[in-house]
Amino acid sequence: MNEQQANIVFAGAGSIGTAIGNTLARAGHNVSLYTIEEHIAKAINEKHINPDYFPRAPLCEKLKASEDIKVLLEADVLFLALPSIITVDFVLQNKEYIREEVVLVNLAKGFGCGKMTITSCLEKMVNNPVSTMKGPTFAREVINAAPTAMTFAAADKKLFDQIGGIFNNTSIYLDYTTDVEGVEYLSILKNIYAIILGIVDAHFDSPNLRFLVLTRAFDEMRRIMLRSGGRESSMFNYSGYGDFSLTALNDLSRNRTLGLLIGKGFFTKDISDTVVLEGKMAVNAFCEHILDEPDREEFPLIFELNKIFQNNYDMSSFVGNILRMAR
C-alpha cells in the first residue's frame, strides 16, 4: 500500500463515511464511497455534495462514489461505515469482492452478532487484517476540517503504521492501542451512558447531580469493559473518556438527545419504535446476555435504564434508585 496515495473504499456514504472519506481525498488519496443510493452517488460525482448529509458542504473533487459493489476490489483499505446491525452481514455477503490482504477498519459502534463485538465476529469469519477506529467525532466538524482525535486499535502495530500513515497531513489525529475489544466495548457503552446523562439533565437540570452521575457512569463503564476483556488504560485513549464526554454532554449527540426526550416525558411507543439507536439496542444486549441478575446492585445505571425501555418507569424513581445504590 502506498501511504502517500492509497486506494481507499468506504462501505457506506453516510455522515461519518463521507466526512472521513473527504478528509482522506483532500490529502491526495484515491477514495471511493460505496452506496446503494443512486441519487447520493450521482450528486457526489457530478455536484460534489452529499445531498442527504452535507448539502451545503462542498466535497473534494477527488472523492468518488459508486453503486457498483465491485468497487471493493480496488481497496487497499476498507472502512466499514455502516449501521452496526448490518456491518458483519455486509462483509460476509461480499467476501468475494474483498481481497484477503485488504485492511478492514470498523467505524460502526454496536454489537455485531449476538453479544460479540463487530471485530470479534469478523476475526472469526474472514482472513483479513481487522481493526477498529473510534473517537470523539461529530461528522459535521470532520467535514469542516476541525482538528479531530480518534483511537486506532489493532493487534498488530504494523496496521497502525499503515493506517496512521494515510492520515498524515490531515485534520484527524490518531492514538493507538492493541486493546481492540476494549475500544469496541467502550464505543457501545458510551452510547448507553449518554442516554442516562440526557435523562438526568432534562429531568433535573442540576450540575451537581449531572457530575455525580457522570462520575458513576464513567466508573460503571470501566468495570463493564474490564469484565468484557478490555484494559483499563483504554479508558484514557481518545475512544474512552473523550468519546464518552462528547456523546454524553453535547446536544449534537443523538443518544443524549434520546435521553433528553425521555427525561422530558416524550418517550412514547412511537418514538421507541422509530428512533433506531444503537444505544437502546445495546442496553438490552448487556442486561439480557452479558450481565447477570446479581449484577443489578453493582451496575445500577444500566439496569435502571433498561427498566425505562421495558416499562413506563417514573423518572424520580430512576434517580432515587441510583442515589440509593451510590451510598
Short mmCIF file of C-alpha atoms in Angstrom, two decimals:
data_model
loop_
_atom_site.label_atom_id
_atom_site.label_comp_id
_atom_site.label_asym_id
_atom_site.label_seq_id
_atom_site.Cartn_x
_atom_site.Cartn_y
_atom_site.Cartn_z
CA MET A 1 0.00 0.00 0.00
CA ASN A 2 1.27 3.43 -0.98
CA GLU A 3 0.70 5.54 2.13
CA GLN A 4 1.08 8.72 0.08
CA GLN A 5 -1.69 7.75 -2.34
CA ALA A 6 -3.63 4.76 -1.05
CA ASN A 7 -6.70 3.22 -2.66
CA ILE A 8 -9.39 3.57 -0.01
CA VAL A 9 -13.03 2.46 -0.10
CA PHE A 10 -15.74 3.31 2.40
CA ALA A 11 -18.68 0.93 2.68
CA GLY A 12 -21.36 3.49 3.36
CA ALA A 13 -21.84 7.09 2.25
CA GLY A 14 -23.48 8.37 5.41
CA SER A 15 -22.23 11.22 7.54
CA ILE A 16 -19.09 9.69 9.05
CA GLY A 17 -18.06 7.80 5.91
CA THR A 18 -18.42 10.92 3.79
CA ALA A 19 -16.61 13.12 6.31
CA ILE A 20 -13.58 10.87 6.83
CA GLY A 21 -13.51 9.91 3.16
CA ASN A 22 -13.46 13.56 2.17
CA THR A 23 -10.63 14.21 4.63
CA LEU A 24 -8.52 11.47 3.04
CA ALA A 25 -9.37 12.60 -0.50
CA ARG A 26 -8.15 16.10 0.38
CA ALA A 27 -4.86 14.51 1.47
CA GLY A 28 -4.39 13.09 -2.04
CA HIS A 29 -5.67 9.53 -1.65
CA ASN A 30 -7.93 7.74 -4.12
CA VAL A 31 -11.18 7.47 -2.17
CA SER A 32 -14.47 5.87 -3.22
CA LEU A 33 -17.69 5.66 -1.24
CA TYR A 34 -19.84 2.60 -1.90
CA THR A 35 -23.55 3.33 -1.58
CA ILE A 36 -26.80 1.74 -2.69
CA GLU A 37 -28.37 5.21 -3.03
CA GLU A 38 -28.25 6.25 -6.68
CA HIS A 39 -29.01 9.92 -6.02
CA ILE A 40 -26.19 10.19 -3.47
CA ALA A 41 -23.64 8.64 -5.82
CA LYS A 42 -24.73 10.89 -8.67
CA ALA A 43 -24.60 14.06 -6.55
CA ILE A 44 -21.15 13.26 -5.16
CA ASN A 45 -19.72 12.51 -8.61
CA GLU A 46 -21.38 15.36 -10.51
CA LYS A 47 -22.03 18.14 -7.98
CA HIS A 48 -19.51 17.19 -5.28
CA ILE A 49 -22.05 17.29 -2.46
CA ASN A 50 -23.81 14.66 -0.37
CA PRO A 51 -27.41 15.91 -0.52
CA ASP A 52 -28.67 13.77 2.36
CA TYR A 53 -25.96 14.56 4.90
CA PHE A 54 -23.94 17.62 3.84
CA PRO A 55 -25.98 19.53 1.25
CA ARG A 56 -24.06 22.78 1.86
CA ALA A 57 -20.56 21.36 2.26
CA PRO A 58 -18.56 21.18 -0.99
CA LEU A 59 -16.66 17.90 -1.22
CA CYS A 60 -13.20 17.29 -2.63
CA GLU A 61 -13.39 16.60 -6.36
CA LYS A 62 -11.15 13.55 -5.87
CA LEU A 63 -13.86 11.93 -3.74
CA LYS A 64 -15.89 9.49 -5.84
CA ALA A 65 -18.96 7.38 -5.17
CA SER A 66 -20.17 4.13 -6.72
CA GLU A 67 -23.20 1.86 -6.62
CA ASP A 68 -21.13 -0.99 -8.07
CA ILE A 69 -20.09 -3.46 -5.37
CA LYS A 70 -17.05 -4.33 -7.47
CA VAL A 71 -15.50 -1.05 -6.31
CA LEU A 72 -14.45 -3.03 -3.22
CA LEU A 73 -11.93 -4.86 -5.40
CA GLU A 74 -9.94 -1.63 -5.74
CA ALA A 75 -9.39 -1.21 -1.99
CA ASP A 76 -6.14 -1.36 -0.07
CA VAL A 77 -8.15 -0.30 2.98
CA LEU A 78 -11.88 -0.83 3.50
CA PHE A 79 -13.55 1.38 6.11
CA LEU A 80 -16.84 -0.05 7.37
CA ALA A 81 -19.09 2.98 7.85
CA LEU A 82 -22.42 1.15 8.02
CA PRO A 83 -25.05 0.72 10.75
CA SER A 84 -23.72 -1.80 13.24
CA ILE A 85 -26.61 -4.23 12.74
CA ILE A 86 -25.68 -4.83 9.08
CA THR A 87 -21.88 -4.47 9.15
CA VAL A 88 -20.93 -8.13 9.65
CA ASP A 89 -23.51 -9.35 7.14
CA PHE A 90 -22.26 -6.86 4.57
CA VAL A 91 -18.72 -8.19 4.79
CA LEU A 92 -19.80 -11.84 4.69
CA GLN A 93 -22.16 -11.33 1.75
CA ASN A 94 -19.48 -9.52 -0.26
CA LYS A 95 -16.36 -11.52 0.65
CA GLU A 96 -15.71 -12.34 -2.99
CA TYR A 97 -15.04 -8.64 -3.66
CA ILE A 98 -12.72 -8.10 -0.67
CA ARG A 99 -9.17 -9.29 -1.24
CA GLU A 100 -7.64 -11.06 1.78
CA GLU A 101 -4.84 -8.53 2.18
CA VAL A 102 -7.28 -5.61 2.46
CA VAL A 103 -7.26 -3.99 5.90
CA LEU A 104 -10.76 -3.79 7.42
CA VAL A 105 -11.33 -0.77 9.66
CA ASN A 106 -14.57 -0.83 11.63
CA LEU A 107 -16.19 2.56 12.25
CA ALA A 108 -19.56 1.19 13.42
CA LYS A 109 -20.47 1.36 17.11
CA GLY A 110 -22.56 -1.59 18.23
CA PHE A 111 -22.68 -5.34 18.57
CA GLY A 112 -22.00 -7.49 15.54
CA CYS A 113 -23.67 -10.84 16.15
CA GLY A 114 -25.41 -11.59 19.41
CA LYS A 115 -23.22 -10.37 22.25
CA MET A 116 -19.99 -10.34 20.22
CA THR A 117 -18.35 -7.15 19.01
CA ILE A 118 -18.13 -6.49 15.29
CA THR A 119 -14.37 -7.01 15.22
CA SER A 120 -14.65 -10.32 17.11
CA CYS A 121 -17.22 -11.56 14.60
CA LEU A 122 -15.09 -10.53 11.64
CA GLU A 123 -11.93 -12.10 13.04
CA LYS A 124 -13.75 -15.44 13.24
CA MET A 125 -15.28 -15.19 9.78
CA VAL A 126 -12.69 -13.63 7.44
CA ASN A 127 -8.93 -13.82 6.95
CA ASN A 128 -8.41 -10.08 6.51
CA PRO A 129 -6.49 -7.93 8.98
CA VAL A 130 -9.19 -6.46 11.25
CA SER A 131 -9.02 -3.19 13.17
CA THR A 132 -11.28 -0.54 14.65
CA MET A 133 -11.21 3.25 14.79
CA LYS A 134 -13.30 5.21 17.28
CA GLY A 135 -13.19 8.59 18.97
CA PRO A 136 -14.95 11.84 19.88
CA THR A 137 -16.12 12.80 16.41
CA PHE A 138 -19.11 14.71 15.13
CA ALA A 139 -19.15 14.31 11.35
CA ARG A 140 -20.20 17.92 10.76
CA GLU A 141 -16.94 19.02 12.41
CA VAL A 142 -14.84 16.49 10.49
CA ILE A 143 -16.27 17.65 7.16
CA ASN A 144 -15.16 21.20 8.04
CA ALA A 145 -11.61 20.02 8.84
CA ALA A 146 -11.84 20.73 12.57
CA PRO A 147 -8.98 19.02 14.45
CA THR A 148 -10.35 15.62 15.44
CA ALA A 149 -8.93 12.80 17.56
CA MET A 150 -9.60 9.08 17.18
CA THR A 151 -8.17 5.84 18.54
CA PHE A 152 -6.95 3.18 16.13
CA ALA A 153 -6.92 -0.31 17.65
CA ALA A 154 -5.36 -3.42 16.14
CA ALA A 155 -3.47 -6.40 17.49
CA ASP A 156 -0.60 -5.78 15.06
CA LYS A 157 1.13 -2.39 15.31
CA LYS A 158 2.12 -2.69 11.64
CA LEU A 159 -1.50 -1.93 10.81
CA PHE A 160 -1.30 1.30 12.81
CA ASP A 161 1.86 2.25 10.96
CA GLN A 162 -0.01 1.78 7.67
CA ILE A 163 -3.29 3.44 8.63
CA GLY A 164 -1.58 6.17 10.62
CA GLY A 165 0.45 6.95 7.52
CA ILE A 166 -2.59 7.67 5.37
CA PHE A 167 -3.84 10.19 7.95
CA ASN A 168 -0.60 12.19 7.87
CA ASN A 169 -1.24 15.80 6.85
CA THR A 170 -4.95 15.57 7.69
CA SER A 171 -7.07 17.11 10.46
CA ILE A 172 -7.53 13.67 12.08
CA TYR A 173 -5.08 12.71 14.83
CA LEU A 174 -4.75 9.08 15.91
CA ASP A 175 -3.55 7.37 19.05
CA TYR A 176 -3.01 3.61 19.19
CA THR A 177 -3.78 0.62 21.36
CA THR A 178 -3.74 -3.14 20.90
CA ASP A 179 -6.90 -3.37 23.05
CA VAL A 180 -9.37 -3.90 20.21
CA GLU A 181 -12.10 -5.36 22.44
CA GLY A 182 -11.80 -2.55 24.96
CA VAL A 183 -12.22 0.09 22.27
CA GLU A 184 -15.18 -1.76 20.75
CA TYR A 185 -16.96 -2.14 24.09
CA LEU A 186 -16.35 1.48 25.05
CA SER A 187 -17.89 2.65 21.78
CA ILE A 188 -21.06 0.74 22.69
CA LEU A 189 -21.15 1.65 26.37
CA LYS A 190 -20.69 5.38 25.86
CA ASN A 191 -23.94 5.50 23.87
CA ILE A 192 -25.80 3.85 26.74
CA TYR A 193 -24.48 6.21 29.38
CA ALA A 194 -25.07 9.24 27.16
CA ILE A 195 -28.76 8.38 27.24
CA ILE A 196 -28.62 8.32 31.04
CA LEU A 197 -26.92 11.73 31.21
CA GLY A 198 -29.55 13.13 28.87
CA ILE A 199 -32.33 11.87 31.14
CA VAL A 200 -30.72 13.38 34.22
CA ASP A 201 -30.10 16.76 32.58
CA ALA A 202 -33.60 17.02 31.13
CA HIS A 203 -35.47 16.00 34.25
CA PHE A 204 -33.41 17.68 36.97
CA ASP A 205 -31.24 20.44 35.43
CA SER A 206 -28.75 20.12 38.29
CA PRO A 207 -24.99 20.45 37.63
CA ASN A 208 -24.24 18.74 40.95
CA LEU A 209 -26.36 15.73 40.04
CA ARG A 210 -25.06 15.71 36.46
CA PHE A 211 -21.47 15.26 37.52
CA LEU A 212 -22.33 12.83 40.29
CA VAL A 213 -23.96 10.61 37.66
CA LEU A 214 -21.22 11.33 35.09
CA THR A 215 -18.56 10.10 37.50
CA ARG A 216 -20.51 6.97 38.39
CA ALA A 217 -21.24 6.33 34.72
CA PHE A 218 -17.56 6.52 33.83
CA ASP A 219 -16.71 4.05 36.59
CA GLU A 220 -19.54 1.70 35.62
CA MET A 221 -18.34 1.74 32.01
CA ARG A 222 -14.83 0.95 33.20
CA ARG A 223 -15.92 -2.06 35.25
CA ILE A 224 -18.12 -3.49 32.50
CA MET A 225 -15.31 -3.05 29.96
CA LEU A 226 -12.83 -4.82 32.25
CA ARG A 227 -15.26 -7.68 32.77
CA SER A 228 -15.63 -7.95 28.99
CA GLY A 229 -11.89 -8.30 28.46
CA GLY A 230 -10.80 -4.71 27.89
CA ARG A 231 -7.88 -2.94 29.55
CA GLU A 232 -8.17 -0.05 31.99
CA SER A 233 -5.69 2.08 30.05
CA SER A 234 -8.17 2.23 27.16
CA MET A 235 -10.40 4.47 29.26
CA PHE A 236 -7.86 7.22 28.66
CA ASN A 237 -7.46 6.85 24.92
CA TYR A 238 -9.45 9.20 22.70
CA SER A 239 -12.06 6.44 22.35
CA GLY A 240 -12.56 6.31 26.12
CA TYR A 241 -13.01 9.44 28.20
CA GLY A 242 -13.03 11.72 25.16
CA ASP A 243 -15.73 9.89 23.21
CA PHE A 244 -17.87 9.35 26.31
CA SER A 245 -17.70 13.03 27.28
CA LEU A 246 -18.56 14.23 23.78
CA THR A 247 -21.51 11.86 23.47
CA ALA A 248 -22.85 12.39 26.99
CA LEU A 249 -22.53 16.17 27.31
CA ASN A 250 -23.10 17.62 23.84
CA ASP A 251 -26.60 18.14 22.47
CA LEU A 252 -25.49 17.16 18.94
CA SER A 253 -25.30 13.58 20.25
CA ARG A 254 -28.30 11.56 19.12
CA ASN A 255 -28.10 9.27 22.16
CA ARG A 256 -28.02 12.19 24.57
CA THR A 257 -30.96 13.62 22.60
CA LEU A 258 -32.89 10.40 23.17
CA GLY A 259 -32.16 10.79 26.89
CA LEU A 260 -33.41 14.38 26.81
CA LEU A 261 -36.65 13.21 25.19
CA ILE A 262 -37.12 10.54 27.84
CA GLY A 263 -36.35 12.97 30.66
CA LYS A 264 -38.90 15.48 29.33
CA GLY A 265 -41.57 12.80 29.12
CA PHE A 266 -41.67 12.46 25.33
CA PHE A 267 -40.58 8.82 25.15
CA THR A 268 -43.68 7.27 23.61
CA LYS A 269 -44.13 3.92 21.91
CA ASP A 270 -43.92 5.67 18.52
CA ILE A 271 -40.56 7.22 19.35
CA SER A 272 -39.16 3.98 20.70
CA ASP A 273 -40.22 2.16 17.54
CA THR A 274 -38.97 4.70 15.00
CA VAL A 275 -35.80 6.15 16.51
CA VAL A 276 -33.49 3.20 15.90
CA LEU A 277 -30.47 3.91 18.08
CA GLU A 278 -27.54 1.63 18.75
CA GLY A 279 -27.54 2.71 22.39
CA LYS A 280 -31.04 1.40 23.05
CA MET A 281 -30.34 -1.96 21.42
CA ALA A 282 -27.10 -2.29 23.35
CA VAL A 283 -28.82 -1.83 26.73
CA ASN A 284 -30.86 -4.94 26.11
CA ALA A 285 -27.82 -6.90 24.95
CA PHE A 286 -25.88 -6.07 28.11
CA CYS A 287 -28.73 -6.60 30.57
CA GLU A 288 -30.11 -9.76 28.98
CA HIS A 289 -26.99 -11.53 27.74
CA ILE A 290 -23.77 -10.19 29.28
CA LEU A 291 -24.59 -9.10 32.83
CA ASP A 292 -26.42 -11.30 35.32
CA GLU A 293 -29.30 -10.63 37.72
CA PRO A 294 -26.95 -10.34 40.74
CA ASP A 295 -25.16 -7.52 38.88
CA ARG A 296 -28.08 -5.12 39.40
CA GLU A 297 -26.58 -3.67 42.57
CA GLU A 298 -23.11 -3.36 41.06
CA PHE A 299 -24.27 -1.72 37.81
CA PRO A 300 -27.38 0.25 38.79
CA LEU A 301 -27.26 2.81 35.97
CA ILE A 302 -27.55 0.40 33.08
CA PHE A 303 -30.18 -1.75 34.78
CA GLU A 304 -32.28 1.29 35.71
CA LEU A 305 -32.13 2.47 32.10
CA ASN A 306 -33.25 -0.96 30.95
CA LYS A 307 -36.33 -0.58 33.19
CA ILE A 308 -37.22 2.61 31.32
CA PHE A 309 -37.04 0.86 27.97
CA GLN A 310 -39.04 -2.11 29.25
CA ASN A 311 -41.73 -0.29 31.23
CA ASN A 312 -43.42 3.03 31.90
CA TYR A 313 -40.96 4.00 34.61
CA ASP A 314 -41.15 7.06 36.86
CA MET A 315 -38.15 9.40 36.47
CA SER A 316 -37.93 10.26 40.15
CA SER A 317 -37.68 6.55 40.93
CA PHE A 318 -34.91 6.27 38.33
CA VAL A 319 -32.63 8.78 40.02
CA GLY A 320 -33.77 7.82 43.52
CA ASN A 321 -32.67 4.24 42.95
CA ILE A 322 -29.34 5.40 41.51
CA LEU A 323 -28.66 7.59 44.54
CA ARG A 324 -29.68 4.86 46.95
CA MET A 325 -27.20 2.46 45.38
CA ALA A 326 -24.49 5.14 45.24
CA ARG A 327 -24.04 5.10 49.01
#
